Short mmCIF file of C-alpha atoms in Angstrom, two decimals:
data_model
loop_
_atom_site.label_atom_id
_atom_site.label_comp_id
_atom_site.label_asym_id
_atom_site.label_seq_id
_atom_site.Cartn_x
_atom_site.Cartn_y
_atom_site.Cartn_z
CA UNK A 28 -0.46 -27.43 -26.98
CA UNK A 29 -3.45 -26.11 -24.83
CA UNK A 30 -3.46 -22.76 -24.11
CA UNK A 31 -3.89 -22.58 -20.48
CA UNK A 32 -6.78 -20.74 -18.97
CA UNK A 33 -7.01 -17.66 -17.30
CA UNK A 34 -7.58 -17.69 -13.29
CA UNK A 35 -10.45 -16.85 -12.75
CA UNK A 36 -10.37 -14.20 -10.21
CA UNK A 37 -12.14 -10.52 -9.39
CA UNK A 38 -12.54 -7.95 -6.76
CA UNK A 39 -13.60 -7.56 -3.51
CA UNK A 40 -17.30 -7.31 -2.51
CA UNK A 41 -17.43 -3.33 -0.41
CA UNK A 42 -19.76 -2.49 2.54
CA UNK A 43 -18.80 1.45 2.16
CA UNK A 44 -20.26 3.57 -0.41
CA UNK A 45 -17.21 5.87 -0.42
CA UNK A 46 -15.10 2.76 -1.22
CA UNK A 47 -17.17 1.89 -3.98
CA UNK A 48 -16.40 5.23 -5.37
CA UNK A 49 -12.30 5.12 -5.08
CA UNK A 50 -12.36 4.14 -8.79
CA UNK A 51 -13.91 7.04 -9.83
CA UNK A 52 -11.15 8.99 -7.76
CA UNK A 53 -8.28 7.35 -9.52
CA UNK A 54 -9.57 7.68 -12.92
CA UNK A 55 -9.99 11.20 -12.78
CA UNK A 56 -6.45 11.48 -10.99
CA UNK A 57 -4.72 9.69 -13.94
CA UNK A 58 -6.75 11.75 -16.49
CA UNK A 59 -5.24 14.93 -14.65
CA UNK A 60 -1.58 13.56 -15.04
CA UNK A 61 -2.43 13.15 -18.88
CA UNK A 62 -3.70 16.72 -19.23
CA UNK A 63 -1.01 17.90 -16.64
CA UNK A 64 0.94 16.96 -19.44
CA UNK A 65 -0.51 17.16 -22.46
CA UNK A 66 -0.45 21.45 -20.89
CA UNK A 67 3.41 20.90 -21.10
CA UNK A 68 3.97 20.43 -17.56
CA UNK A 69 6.21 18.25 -15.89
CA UNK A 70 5.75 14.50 -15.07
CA UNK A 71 7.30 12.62 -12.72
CA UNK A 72 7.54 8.84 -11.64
CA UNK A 73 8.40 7.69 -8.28
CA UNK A 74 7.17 5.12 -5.32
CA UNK A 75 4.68 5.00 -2.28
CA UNK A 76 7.61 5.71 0.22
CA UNK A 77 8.91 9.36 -1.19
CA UNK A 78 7.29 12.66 0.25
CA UNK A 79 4.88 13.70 -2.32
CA UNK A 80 3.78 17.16 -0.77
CA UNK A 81 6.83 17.93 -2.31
CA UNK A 82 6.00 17.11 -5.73
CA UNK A 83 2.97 19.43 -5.61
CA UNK A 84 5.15 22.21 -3.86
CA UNK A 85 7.57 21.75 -7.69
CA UNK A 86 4.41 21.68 -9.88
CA UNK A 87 4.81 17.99 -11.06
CA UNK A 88 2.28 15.01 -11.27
CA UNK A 89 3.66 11.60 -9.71
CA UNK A 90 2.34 8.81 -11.86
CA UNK A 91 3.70 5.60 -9.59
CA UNK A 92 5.11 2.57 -10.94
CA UNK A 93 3.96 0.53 -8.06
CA UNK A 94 0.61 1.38 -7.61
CA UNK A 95 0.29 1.20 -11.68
CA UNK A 96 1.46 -2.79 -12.05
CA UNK A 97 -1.73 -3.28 -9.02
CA UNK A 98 -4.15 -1.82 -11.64
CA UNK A 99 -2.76 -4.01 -14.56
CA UNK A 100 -3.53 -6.75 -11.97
CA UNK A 101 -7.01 -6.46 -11.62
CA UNK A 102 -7.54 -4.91 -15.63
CA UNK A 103 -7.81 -7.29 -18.79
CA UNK A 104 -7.45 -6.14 -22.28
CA UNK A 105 -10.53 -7.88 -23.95
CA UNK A 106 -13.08 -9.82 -22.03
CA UNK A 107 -12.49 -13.49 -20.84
CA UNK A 108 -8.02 -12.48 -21.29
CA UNK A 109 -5.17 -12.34 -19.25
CA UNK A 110 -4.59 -9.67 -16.42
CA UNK A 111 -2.76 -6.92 -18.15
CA UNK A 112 -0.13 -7.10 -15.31
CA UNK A 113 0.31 -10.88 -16.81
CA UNK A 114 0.70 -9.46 -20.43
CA UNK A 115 3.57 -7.25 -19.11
CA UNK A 116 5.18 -9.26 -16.67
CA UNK A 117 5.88 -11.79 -19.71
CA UNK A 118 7.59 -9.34 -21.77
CA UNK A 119 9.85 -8.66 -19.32
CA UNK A 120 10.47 -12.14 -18.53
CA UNK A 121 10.79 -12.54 -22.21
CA UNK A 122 14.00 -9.81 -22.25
CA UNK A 123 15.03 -11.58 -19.43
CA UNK A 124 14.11 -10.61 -16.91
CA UNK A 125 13.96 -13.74 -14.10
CA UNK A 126 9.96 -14.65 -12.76
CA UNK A 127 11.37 -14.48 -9.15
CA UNK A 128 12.02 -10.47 -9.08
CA UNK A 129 9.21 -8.60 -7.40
CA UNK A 130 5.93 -8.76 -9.58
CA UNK A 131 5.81 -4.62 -9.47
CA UNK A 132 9.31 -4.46 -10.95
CA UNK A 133 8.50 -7.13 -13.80
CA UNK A 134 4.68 -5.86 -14.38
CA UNK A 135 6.67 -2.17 -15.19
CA UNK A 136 9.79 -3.09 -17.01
CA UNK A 137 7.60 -5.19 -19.61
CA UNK A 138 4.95 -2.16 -20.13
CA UNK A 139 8.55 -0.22 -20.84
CA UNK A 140 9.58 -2.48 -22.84
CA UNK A 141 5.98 -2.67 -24.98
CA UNK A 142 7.46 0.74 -26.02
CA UNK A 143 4.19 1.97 -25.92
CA UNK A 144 3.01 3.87 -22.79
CA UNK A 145 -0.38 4.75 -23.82
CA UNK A 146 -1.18 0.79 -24.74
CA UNK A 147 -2.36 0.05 -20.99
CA UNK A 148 -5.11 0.56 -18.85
CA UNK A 149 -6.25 4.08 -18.10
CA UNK A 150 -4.23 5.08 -21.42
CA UNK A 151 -0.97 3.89 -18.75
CA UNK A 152 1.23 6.49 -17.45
CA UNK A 153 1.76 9.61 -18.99
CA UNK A 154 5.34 10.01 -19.91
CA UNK A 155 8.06 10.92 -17.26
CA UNK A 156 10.63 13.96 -17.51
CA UNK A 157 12.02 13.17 -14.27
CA UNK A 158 12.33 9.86 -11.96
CA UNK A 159 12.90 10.13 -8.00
CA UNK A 160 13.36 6.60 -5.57
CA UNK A 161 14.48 6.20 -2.09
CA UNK A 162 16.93 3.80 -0.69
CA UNK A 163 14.43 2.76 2.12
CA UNK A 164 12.37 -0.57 2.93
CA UNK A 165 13.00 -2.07 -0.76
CA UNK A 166 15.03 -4.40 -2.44
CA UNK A 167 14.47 -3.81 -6.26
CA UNK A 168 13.72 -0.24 -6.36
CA UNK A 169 16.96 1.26 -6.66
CA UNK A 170 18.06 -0.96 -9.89
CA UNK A 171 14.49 -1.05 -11.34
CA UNK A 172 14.28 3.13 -11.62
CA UNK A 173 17.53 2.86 -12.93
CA UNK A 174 16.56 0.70 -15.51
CA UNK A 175 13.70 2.43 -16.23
CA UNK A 176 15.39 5.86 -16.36
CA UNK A 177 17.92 4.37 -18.84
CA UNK A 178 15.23 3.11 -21.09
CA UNK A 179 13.31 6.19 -21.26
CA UNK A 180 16.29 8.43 -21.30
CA UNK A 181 15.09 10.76 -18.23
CA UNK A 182 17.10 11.95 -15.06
CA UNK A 183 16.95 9.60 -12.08
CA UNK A 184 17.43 10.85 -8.43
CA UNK A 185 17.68 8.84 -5.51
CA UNK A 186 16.72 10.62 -1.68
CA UNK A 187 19.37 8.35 0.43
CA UNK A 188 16.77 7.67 3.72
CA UNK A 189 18.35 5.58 6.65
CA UNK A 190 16.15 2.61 7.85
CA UNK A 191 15.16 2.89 11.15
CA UNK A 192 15.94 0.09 13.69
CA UNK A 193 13.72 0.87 16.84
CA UNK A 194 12.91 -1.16 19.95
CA UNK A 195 9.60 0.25 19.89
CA UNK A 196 7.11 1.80 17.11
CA UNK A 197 8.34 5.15 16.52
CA UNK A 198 10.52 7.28 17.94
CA UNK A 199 12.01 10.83 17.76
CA UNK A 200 14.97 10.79 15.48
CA UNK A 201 18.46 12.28 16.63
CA UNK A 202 19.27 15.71 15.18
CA UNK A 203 21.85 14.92 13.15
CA UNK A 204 19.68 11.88 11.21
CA UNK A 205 17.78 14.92 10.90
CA UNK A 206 19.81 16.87 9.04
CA UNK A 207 21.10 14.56 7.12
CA UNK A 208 17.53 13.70 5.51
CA UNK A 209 16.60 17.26 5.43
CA UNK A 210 20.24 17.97 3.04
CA UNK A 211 18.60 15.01 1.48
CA UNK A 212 15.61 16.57 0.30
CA UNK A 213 17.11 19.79 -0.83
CA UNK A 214 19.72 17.94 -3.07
CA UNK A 215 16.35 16.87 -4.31
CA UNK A 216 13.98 20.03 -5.11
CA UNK A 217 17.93 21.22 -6.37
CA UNK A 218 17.74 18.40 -9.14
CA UNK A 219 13.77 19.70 -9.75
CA UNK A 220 14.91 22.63 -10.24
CA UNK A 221 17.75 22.15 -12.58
CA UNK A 222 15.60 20.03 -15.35
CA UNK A 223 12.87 22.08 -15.07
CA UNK A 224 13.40 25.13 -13.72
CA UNK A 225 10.70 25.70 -11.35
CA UNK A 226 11.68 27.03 -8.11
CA UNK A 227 11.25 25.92 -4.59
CA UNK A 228 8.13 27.79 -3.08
CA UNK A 229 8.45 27.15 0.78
CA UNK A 230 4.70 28.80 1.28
CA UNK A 231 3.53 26.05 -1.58
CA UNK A 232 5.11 23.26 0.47
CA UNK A 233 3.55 24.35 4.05
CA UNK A 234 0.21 24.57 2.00
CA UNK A 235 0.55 21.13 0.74
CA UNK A 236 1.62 19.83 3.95
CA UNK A 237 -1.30 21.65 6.24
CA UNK A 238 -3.59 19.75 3.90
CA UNK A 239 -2.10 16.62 4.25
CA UNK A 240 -1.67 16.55 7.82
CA UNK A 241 -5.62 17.36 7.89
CA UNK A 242 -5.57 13.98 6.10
CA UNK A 243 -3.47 12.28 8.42
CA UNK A 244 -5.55 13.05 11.41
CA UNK A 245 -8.73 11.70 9.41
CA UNK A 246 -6.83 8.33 8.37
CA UNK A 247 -5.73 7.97 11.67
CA UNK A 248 -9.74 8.59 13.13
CA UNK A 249 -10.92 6.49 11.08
CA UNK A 250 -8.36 3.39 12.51
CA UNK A 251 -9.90 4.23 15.99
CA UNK A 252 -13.45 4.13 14.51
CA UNK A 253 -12.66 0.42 12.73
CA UNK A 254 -12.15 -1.11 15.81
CA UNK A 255 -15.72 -0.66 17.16
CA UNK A 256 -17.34 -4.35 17.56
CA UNK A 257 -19.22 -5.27 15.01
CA UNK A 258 -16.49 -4.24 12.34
CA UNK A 259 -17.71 -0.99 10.54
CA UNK A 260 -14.85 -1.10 7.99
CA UNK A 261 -12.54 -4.08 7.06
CA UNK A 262 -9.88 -5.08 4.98
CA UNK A 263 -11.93 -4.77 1.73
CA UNK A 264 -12.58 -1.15 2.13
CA UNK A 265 -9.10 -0.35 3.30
CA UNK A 266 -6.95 -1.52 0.70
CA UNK A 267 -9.97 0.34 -1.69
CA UNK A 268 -9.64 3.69 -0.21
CA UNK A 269 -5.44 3.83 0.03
CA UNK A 270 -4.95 5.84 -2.80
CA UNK A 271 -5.89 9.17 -2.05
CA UNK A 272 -3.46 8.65 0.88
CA UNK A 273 -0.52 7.14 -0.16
CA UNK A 274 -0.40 8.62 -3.62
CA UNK A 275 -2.38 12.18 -3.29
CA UNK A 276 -1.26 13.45 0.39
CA UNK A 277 -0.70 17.21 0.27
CA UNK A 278 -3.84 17.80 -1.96
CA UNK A 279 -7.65 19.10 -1.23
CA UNK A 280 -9.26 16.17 -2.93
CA UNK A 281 -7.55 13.82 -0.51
CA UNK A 282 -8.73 15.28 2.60
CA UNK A 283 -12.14 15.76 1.07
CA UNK A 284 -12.08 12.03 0.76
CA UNK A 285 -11.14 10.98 3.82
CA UNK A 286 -13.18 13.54 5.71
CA UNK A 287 -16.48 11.81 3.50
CA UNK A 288 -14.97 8.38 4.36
CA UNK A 289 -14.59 9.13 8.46
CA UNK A 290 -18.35 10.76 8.29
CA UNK A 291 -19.49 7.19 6.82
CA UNK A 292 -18.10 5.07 9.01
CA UNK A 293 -18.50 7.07 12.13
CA UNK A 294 -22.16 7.06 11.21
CA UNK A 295 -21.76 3.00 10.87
CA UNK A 296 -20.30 2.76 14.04
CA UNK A 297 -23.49 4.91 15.73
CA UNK A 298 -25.85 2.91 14.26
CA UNK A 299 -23.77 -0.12 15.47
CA UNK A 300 -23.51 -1.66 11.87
CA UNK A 301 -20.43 -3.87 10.26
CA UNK A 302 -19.47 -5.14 7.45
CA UNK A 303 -21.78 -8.35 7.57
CA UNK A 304 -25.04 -8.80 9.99
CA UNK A 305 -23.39 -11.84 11.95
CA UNK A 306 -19.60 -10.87 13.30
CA UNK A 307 -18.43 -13.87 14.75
CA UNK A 308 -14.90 -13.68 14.55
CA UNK A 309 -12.25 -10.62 13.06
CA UNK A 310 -9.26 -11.35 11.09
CA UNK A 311 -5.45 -10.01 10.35
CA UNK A 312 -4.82 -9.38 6.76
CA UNK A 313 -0.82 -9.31 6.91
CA UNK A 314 1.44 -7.93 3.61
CA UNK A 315 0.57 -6.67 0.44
CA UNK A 316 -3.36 -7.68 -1.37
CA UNK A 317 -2.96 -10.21 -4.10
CA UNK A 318 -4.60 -7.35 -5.98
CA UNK A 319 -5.87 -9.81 -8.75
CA UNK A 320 -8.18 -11.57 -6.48
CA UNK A 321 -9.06 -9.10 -3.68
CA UNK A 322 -12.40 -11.33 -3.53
CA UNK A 323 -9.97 -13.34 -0.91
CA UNK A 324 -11.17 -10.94 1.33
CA UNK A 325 -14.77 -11.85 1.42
CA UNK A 326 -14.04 -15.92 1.71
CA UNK A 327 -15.18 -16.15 5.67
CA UNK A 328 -18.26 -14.08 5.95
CA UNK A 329 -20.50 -16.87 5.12
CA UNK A 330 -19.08 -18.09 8.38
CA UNK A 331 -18.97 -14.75 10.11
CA UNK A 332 -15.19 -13.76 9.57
CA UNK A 333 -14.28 -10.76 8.69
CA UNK A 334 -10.93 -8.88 7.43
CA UNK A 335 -10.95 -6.46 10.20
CA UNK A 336 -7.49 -4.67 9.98
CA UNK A 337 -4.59 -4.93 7.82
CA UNK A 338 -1.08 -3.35 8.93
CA UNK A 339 0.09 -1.96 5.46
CA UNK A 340 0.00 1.36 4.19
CA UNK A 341 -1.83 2.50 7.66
CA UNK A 342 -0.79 5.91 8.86
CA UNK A 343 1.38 6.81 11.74
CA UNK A 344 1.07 9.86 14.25
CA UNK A 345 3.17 12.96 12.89
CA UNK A 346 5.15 15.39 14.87
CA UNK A 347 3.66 18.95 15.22
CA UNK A 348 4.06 21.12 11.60
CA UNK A 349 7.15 23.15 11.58
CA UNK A 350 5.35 26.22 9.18
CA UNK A 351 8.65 28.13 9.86
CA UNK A 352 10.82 24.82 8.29
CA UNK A 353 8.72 22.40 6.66
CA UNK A 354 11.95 20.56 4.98
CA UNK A 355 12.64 19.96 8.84
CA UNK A 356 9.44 18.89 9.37
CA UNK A 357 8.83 16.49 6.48
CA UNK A 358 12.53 14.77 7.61
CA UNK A 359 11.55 14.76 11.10
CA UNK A 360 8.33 13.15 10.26
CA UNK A 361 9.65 10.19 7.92
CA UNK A 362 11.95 9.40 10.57
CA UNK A 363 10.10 8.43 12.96
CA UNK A 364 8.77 5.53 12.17
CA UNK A 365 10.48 1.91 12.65
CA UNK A 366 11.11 0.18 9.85
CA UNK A 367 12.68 -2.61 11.49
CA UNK A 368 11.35 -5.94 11.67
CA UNK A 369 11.23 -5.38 15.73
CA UNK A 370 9.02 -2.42 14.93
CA UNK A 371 6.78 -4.25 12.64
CA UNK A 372 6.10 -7.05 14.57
CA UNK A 373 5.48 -5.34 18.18
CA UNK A 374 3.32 -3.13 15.99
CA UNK A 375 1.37 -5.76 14.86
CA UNK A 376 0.87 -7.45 18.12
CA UNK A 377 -0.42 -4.50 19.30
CA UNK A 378 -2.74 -3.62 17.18
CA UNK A 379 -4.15 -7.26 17.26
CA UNK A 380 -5.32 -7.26 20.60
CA UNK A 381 -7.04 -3.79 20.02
CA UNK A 382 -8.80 -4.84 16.89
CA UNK A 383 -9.92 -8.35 18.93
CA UNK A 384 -7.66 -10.48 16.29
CA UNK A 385 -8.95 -14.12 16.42
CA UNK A 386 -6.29 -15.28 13.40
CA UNK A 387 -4.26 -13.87 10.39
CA UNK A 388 -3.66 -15.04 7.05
CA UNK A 389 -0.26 -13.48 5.92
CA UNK A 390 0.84 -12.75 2.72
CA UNK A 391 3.94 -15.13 2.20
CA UNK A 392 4.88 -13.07 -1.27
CA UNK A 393 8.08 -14.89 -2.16
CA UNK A 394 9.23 -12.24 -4.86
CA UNK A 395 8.93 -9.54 -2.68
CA UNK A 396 11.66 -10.15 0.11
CA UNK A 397 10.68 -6.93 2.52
CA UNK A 398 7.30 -8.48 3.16
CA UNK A 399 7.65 -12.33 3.44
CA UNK A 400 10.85 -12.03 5.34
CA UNK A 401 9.17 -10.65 8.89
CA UNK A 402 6.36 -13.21 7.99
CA UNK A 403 7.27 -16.46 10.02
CA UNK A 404 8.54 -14.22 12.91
CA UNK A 405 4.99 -12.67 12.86
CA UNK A 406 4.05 -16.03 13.10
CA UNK A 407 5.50 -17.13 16.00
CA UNK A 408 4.43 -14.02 17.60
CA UNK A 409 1.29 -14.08 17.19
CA UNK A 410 1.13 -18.09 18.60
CA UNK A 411 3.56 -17.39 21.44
CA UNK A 412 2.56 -13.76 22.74
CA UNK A 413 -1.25 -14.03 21.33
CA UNK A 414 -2.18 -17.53 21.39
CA UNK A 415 -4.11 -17.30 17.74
CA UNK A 416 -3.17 -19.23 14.82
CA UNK A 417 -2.13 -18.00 11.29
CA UNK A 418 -2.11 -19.15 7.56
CA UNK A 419 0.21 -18.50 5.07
CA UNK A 420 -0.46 -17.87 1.36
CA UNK A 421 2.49 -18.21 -1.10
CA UNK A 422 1.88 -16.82 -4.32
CA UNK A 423 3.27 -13.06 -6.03
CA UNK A 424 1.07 -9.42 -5.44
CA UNK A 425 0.21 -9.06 -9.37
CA UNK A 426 0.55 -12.01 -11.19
CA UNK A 427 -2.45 -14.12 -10.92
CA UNK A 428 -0.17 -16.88 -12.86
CA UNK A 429 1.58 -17.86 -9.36
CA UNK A 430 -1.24 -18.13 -8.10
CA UNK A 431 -2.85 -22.09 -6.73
CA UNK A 432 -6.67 -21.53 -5.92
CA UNK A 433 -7.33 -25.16 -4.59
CA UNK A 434 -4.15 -25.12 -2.21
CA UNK A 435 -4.98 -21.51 -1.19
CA UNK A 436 -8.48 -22.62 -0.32
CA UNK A 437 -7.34 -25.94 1.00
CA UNK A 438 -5.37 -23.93 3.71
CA UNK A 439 -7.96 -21.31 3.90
CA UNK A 440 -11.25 -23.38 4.71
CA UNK A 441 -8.91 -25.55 7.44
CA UNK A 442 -8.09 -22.30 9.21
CA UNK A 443 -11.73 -21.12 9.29
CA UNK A 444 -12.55 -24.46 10.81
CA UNK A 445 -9.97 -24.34 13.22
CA UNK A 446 -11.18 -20.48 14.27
CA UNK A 447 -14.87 -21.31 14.95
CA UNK A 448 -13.73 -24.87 16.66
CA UNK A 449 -12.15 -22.70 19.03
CA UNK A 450 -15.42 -20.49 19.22
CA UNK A 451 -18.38 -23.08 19.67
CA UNK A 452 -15.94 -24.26 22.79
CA UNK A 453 -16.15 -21.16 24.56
CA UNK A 454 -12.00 -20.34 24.15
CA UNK A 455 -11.22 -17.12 24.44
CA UNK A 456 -10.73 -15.76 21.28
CA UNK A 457 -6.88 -14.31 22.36
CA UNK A 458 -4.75 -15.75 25.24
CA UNK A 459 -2.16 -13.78 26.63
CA UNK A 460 1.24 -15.92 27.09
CA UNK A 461 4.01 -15.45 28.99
CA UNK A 462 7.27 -15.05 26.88
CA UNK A 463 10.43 -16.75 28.38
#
């Protein structure tokens, strides 16, 4: 039998020096977790969707499942090999795991199962004493930390978050949602507390939190500056430069990132420069990367398209800082965003008119149900309210082994066509519909 051969995929060309230099940023962020503890400090493992100004208030380094099975998609063991996330995701599948959970969930149980933790790229994740998950937005998570807690023989707690059904974006939470979330979060720095036995510092938290607000405000300047025409900063360079936000908020070096990232591509934006030289039409990137072939990204600008905005892991507004109760303030501020499919989509259709949308290609990950679910609906809306057409592409977020590279660019180069048809006969790019 032939061994089959690897896809050949790879990453995504960057316009943005400070993009090019995220790597750098996460290597020396997983080489502090080893030395964190390697010092005989406490480790923890969690996901993108838990407060981590809190984990730097308790004195423990998050390591993230999630955001580790995306860097075994795009790393190989030996040159001309499968994606590590490949290598992984078959062990699990191999203990039985079935191919159609989530490609996070399978990429981490089999790198748990290898039984060794340093045999993975970056020397993997240093060892957990602690796990935390939330209830909110997915599927898996809840099962897969338990699973992983049992294997690994560490506590597991859960924060219990209501999802919020909105008719609009955000909105203010009631007071008692409020409370609840907030009782939520000290049951949690309780359980910190009682396996390590580090204290709650309130000042430590309001520190953490002033610094990532200070972050927050940058991230959300910098979605105002991307939707200058041409498009200073695109998809490419947003999924790069995520990590300091989603996985470092509350800390100095994140804000000193983002504050070096706004300066870049304000300057861009003054000197009236995008990504390529000839913008001739801007694209939706809907859902999660296919993180082993971000090069996806890059596949119109020889025709002028360009990835100009993509809806995940973008920032919202926050409520003012609470100094005086920042537990109050941290439930206050995860509340208030929708996490409905409502909210998504009216988000979405929002934002595509203000970014000048001319298409999208969404995501249609079938093993991850939070994300391909709202996907058709998207759809629709963006043909019925927007009058521009979408693509799907059906394949998992890690492993490259779902995915078809002559269908995807079958679909792909017919949608580009379709796009500057509509261009070279003077259609507007959007047309506004009336909704029965």
């Amino acid at each position: 039998m032939n061994t089959p051969k690897p896809v050949e995929t790879k990453g995504s060309r960057k316009s943005l020096e400070t993009a090019r230099n995220t790597w750098k940023f996460i290597l020396e962020d997983y080489q502090e977790g080893h030395a964190h503890k390697q010092a005989g400090r406490p480790v923890i493992w969690s996901c993108a969707a838990v407060e981590k100004e809190l984990f730097y208030a308790m004195g423990l380094f998050p390591y993230y499942p999630e955001q580790f099975a995306a860097l075994c998609a795009v790393r190989r063991k030996e040159k001309g090999g499968e994606k590590e996330a490949v290598r992984f995701a078959r062990l699990a599948e191999q203990a039985g795991y079935s191919a159609d959970l989530c490609g996070y969930e399978r990429v981490v149980s089999g790198y748990v199962i290898n039984g060794d933790l340093a045999d993975a790229p970056l020397g993997g994740m240093a060892p957990p004493d602690l796990m935390v998950t939330t209830s909110a937005i997915c599927d898996v998570r809840l099962k897969w930390f338990e699973d992983m807690a049992q294997r690994l023989n560490v506590p597991l707690f859960t924060l219990d978050r209501p999802e919020r059904v909105y008719a609009r974006i955000q909105q203010h939470p009631l007071p008692h949602e409020v409370r609840y979330y907030r009782s939520q979060l000290e049951d949690f720095l309780s359980f910190v507390t009682e396996h390590t036995g580090i204290a709650y510092d309130r000042d430590r938290l309001d520190s953490a939190l002033d610094w990532a607000y200070k972050a927050n405000e940058l991230r959300l300047e910098l979605l105002e500056l991307r939707k200058a025409v041409p498009s200073p900063m695109g998809c490419p360079d947003g999924f790069a430069t995520i990590y300091p936000g989603m996985y470092c908020s509350g800390t100095e070096k994140a804000f000193e990132f983002y504050k070096t990232l706004r300066d870049e591509v304000k300057a861009r934006v003054q000197a009236g420069r995008g990504q390529i030289e000839n913008e001739k039409f801007r694209l939706l990137w809907y859902g999660i990367p296919l993180w082993f072939n971000m090069s996806i990204f890059n596949y119109f600008e020889d025709i002028g398209g360009v990835f100009a905005y993509e809806p995940a892991y973008n920032p919202s507004p926050w409520p003012a800082r609470r100094p005086d109760d920042p537990l109050t303030e941290i439930a206050t501020r995860t509340l208030s965003v929708g996490t409905s499919m409502h909210s998504m989509v009216e988000s979405i259709v929002e934002q595509c008119r203000e970014y000048r949308i001319a298409g999208g290609v969404l995501a249609y990950l079938l093993t991850c149900r939070p994300v391909y679910l709202p996907g058709l609906e998207i759809r629709r809306a963006l043909e019925e309210r927007l009058g521009i057409p979408s693509v799907l592409i059906e394949c998992d977020l890690v492993d490259e082994r779902s995915y078809s590279e002559g269908q995807v660019k079958t679909r792909l180069d017919a949608f580009g066509e379709q796009i500057l048809k509509r261009i070279e006969s003077g259609e507007p790019i959007q047309k506004r519909k009336a909704v029965a």
